[in-house]
């Protein structure tokens, strides 16, 4: 990562890039005009800088080069009708796994979403195949047959196999979708075994992968074959190669030919023991199948890499010439993916990462690369190379990520998508960006953000990162911040229309995540922020094997110029602090503010001099020090919320807790949680009546189902609690309306946000918002009746606090009880 002072220096560069973007660099694409789904005047929109998280599987229509899908790994899909200049997010309940355009019908596209088995942290998910026949505007479930649902209740809260939920469903998760080009009624699904969401491929399973087929346009489905392996990488209908009676399938450990009538398998030669990636194309000279296998260098002898088959998998030819360009002696590049032009399979683009010993201070050696072949792999040539200092060929036009960070932040592409009918058009996606070439790799242009003439940026709709809060400047209604995972902190001076990074002065090891920002309510341009490079807290995945956080860094910083520059405040705070929340005592002297910071894994630190020095303030706390939030009521009473933790490789639960202090954190006394709860997540105090508080809780698992979680209300300062919301169990946060505190908003980790106008006695869902993993609900203090909803992976939704009644929510036949 480059020194973050480059943020300021990059403003002029972004202004230049704004003029260059999509003009004068490459040629224009063919295809239809941009289009957008019809929407009511009041709607939800997404704000932020764009990009910033993993982007996957760019998939281009064979009929229209401007019609593109991609997705993030935090549940949303994205569609563009103008080649990636603008994107619209699509919420299809779970993380997308594959896209497939019907090769015979221009408006028809399929999306498969991941299924996963139950866990306390994430619940469970059902794998679904959706079809849209109107270019992604409306979606219909075609697998499984939801009209045969056997379980009609909140689906994510219980551990059920798919076959226990829907009659005829198979117990697996769809990985690949393929429509037979000879007959669109024939659809193939490749299914992997179910695992819990975070366990992924590391979880031991005995179930094989499956090949499933429909021959009636998805009306019915039949298991055609069990496959050797657990991951389906490619399904190739025989009609591609004049073999209508068979299907070739490649998994991570096998290449097989399957008889379409009987399902009988014939194992074919495989080029290596393990296969990473598979893709094909069919041109004038027939079908070519490419696979990637791990490349190794043993004393100068290269094994693995890229292989091509010209005879339908009967034999394989190693095609690595040119891929060892400038790779250190004795090493081999890492090649994760490639993209084949489906109608001209001689043209392939490939992602590569140079050897491990490449020195980062060598300005001439590439580390991250895209290579291309125009002769079916006979030789490969680089078309985009970069290292820690920039792009070696000066052929990339970027945006804010490329100004603030070096190319290693995004790295080499995760996936590459080539236009089926145009080998000059390729879209690459990586850990934070999407970018494209229109001229066969000569030049590349980013398509994850929109550069503005003043050096700020605006989202084009590809919003792919987690955020925590929206933080308002009390002196300027157009100035506020979004605190983000992975990309730190962004601010707007235009009421959210455009954004700039706010990390100048933050120590480089901290800048991954800003968890919170707190303004001084009486001193203009003074504010504090909490930071840590342990992101995504308090999710289970961050606790690792030990459940401790000593390996991370972070802390608290102050700005005296409205967030343009920051200064770390480290006197008395350990270097390995992960700051998650900051509280300012508004009654303390302006020149020596009393501050509190929650440090995840270490408890609470207090300052009585505006942050110049800090002291630990943990007297009375138990063993759990996963301090997540600190709150203050109007009488000065403090409340400390400690997150649920994990230890011993996640096998032991450390119960969360709630404490209170009447002596400015000199000592803490426990507040009893609601019976059965161990995962408090958020606390809100009624500003009109301090004894009335609301406690959000996360699910507690018992007998493989959710029994805890929801929202509780107390009228007596925490002596007793009443559950007032249990429609979903993973309630991430609550907010009280600043005009009327009887109105409560909830954001949940289960596809919904909610509103109550009677202190929680009754609820209605905010229609039009269906992002799966919601974070916080934040009323817009400057625009009554408007609401921000922060998300785990989709930036910030902004819309009417009443929701959008009657809004169409992507899918027309998903059982409402499941949501």
mmCIF file of C-alpha atoms in Angstrom, residues 69-72 74-80 87-96 136-139 461-463 769-772 794 808-811:
data_model
loop_
_atom_site.group_PDB
_atom_site.id
_atom_site.type_symbol
_atom_site.label_atom_id
_atom_site.label_comp_id
_atom_site.label_asym_id
_atom_site.label_seq_id
_atom_site.Cartn_x
_atom_site.Cartn_y
_atom_site.Cartn_z
ATOM 1 C CA UNK A 69 -23.992 -9.316 -15.190
ATOM 2 C CA UNK A 70 -21.543 -9.634 -12.331
ATOM 3 C CA UNK A 71 -21.801 -10.221 -8.585
ATOM 4 C CA UNK A 72 -20.074 -9.751 -5.250
ATOM 5 C CA UNK A 74 -21.832 -10.609 -0.149
ATOM 6 C CA UNK A 75 -25.115 -11.548 -1.840
ATOM 7 C CA UNK A 76 -25.891 -8.965 -4.551
ATOM 8 C CA UNK A 77 -25.902 -9.431 -8.307
ATOM 9 C CA UNK A 78 -25.423 -6.445 -10.623
ATOM 10 C CA UNK A 79 -26.701 -5.799 -14.129
ATOM 11 C CA UNK A 80 -25.537 -3.191 -16.622
ATOM 12 C CA UNK A 87 -25.069 -0.854 -12.737
ATOM 13 C CA UNK A 88 -28.219 -1.851 -10.869
ATOM 14 C CA UNK A 89 -28.076 -4.195 -7.891
ATOM 15 C CA UNK A 90 -30.339 -7.248 -7.807
ATOM 16 C CA UNK A 91 -31.139 -9.025 -4.556
ATOM 17 C CA UNK A 92 -31.875 -12.709 -5.105
ATOM 18 C CA UNK A 93 -31.751 -13.873 -1.493
ATOM 19 C CA UNK A 94 -28.316 -15.546 -1.471
ATOM 20 C CA UNK A 95 -24.872 -15.163 -3.066
ATOM 21 C CA UNK A 96 -24.923 -15.737 -6.854
ATOM 22 C CA UNK A 136 -33.141 -9.066 -15.694
ATOM 23 C CA UNK A 137 -36.088 -6.904 -14.679
ATOM 24 C CA UNK A 138 -38.205 -9.678 -13.130
ATOM 25 C CA UNK A 139 -37.158 -13.097 -11.871
ATOM 26 C CA UNK A 461 -24.039 1.308 -9.016
ATOM 27 C CA UNK A 462 -21.322 -1.308 -8.509
ATOM 28 C CA UNK A 463 -21.254 -1.033 -4.713
ATOM 29 C CA UNK A 769 -35.376 -3.078 0.343
ATOM 30 C CA UNK A 770 -34.260 -6.723 0.182
ATOM 31 C CA UNK A 771 -30.477 -6.683 0.620
ATOM 32 C CA UNK A 772 -29.677 -9.873 2.501
ATOM 33 C CA UNK A 794 -23.714 -3.333 -0.687
ATOM 34 C CA UNK A 808 -41.712 -5.091 -6.933
ATOM 35 C CA UNK A 809 -38.886 -6.937 -5.170
ATOM 36 C CA UNK A 810 -37.135 -8.824 -7.978
ATOM 37 C CA UNK A 811 -38.804 -12.266 -7.604
#
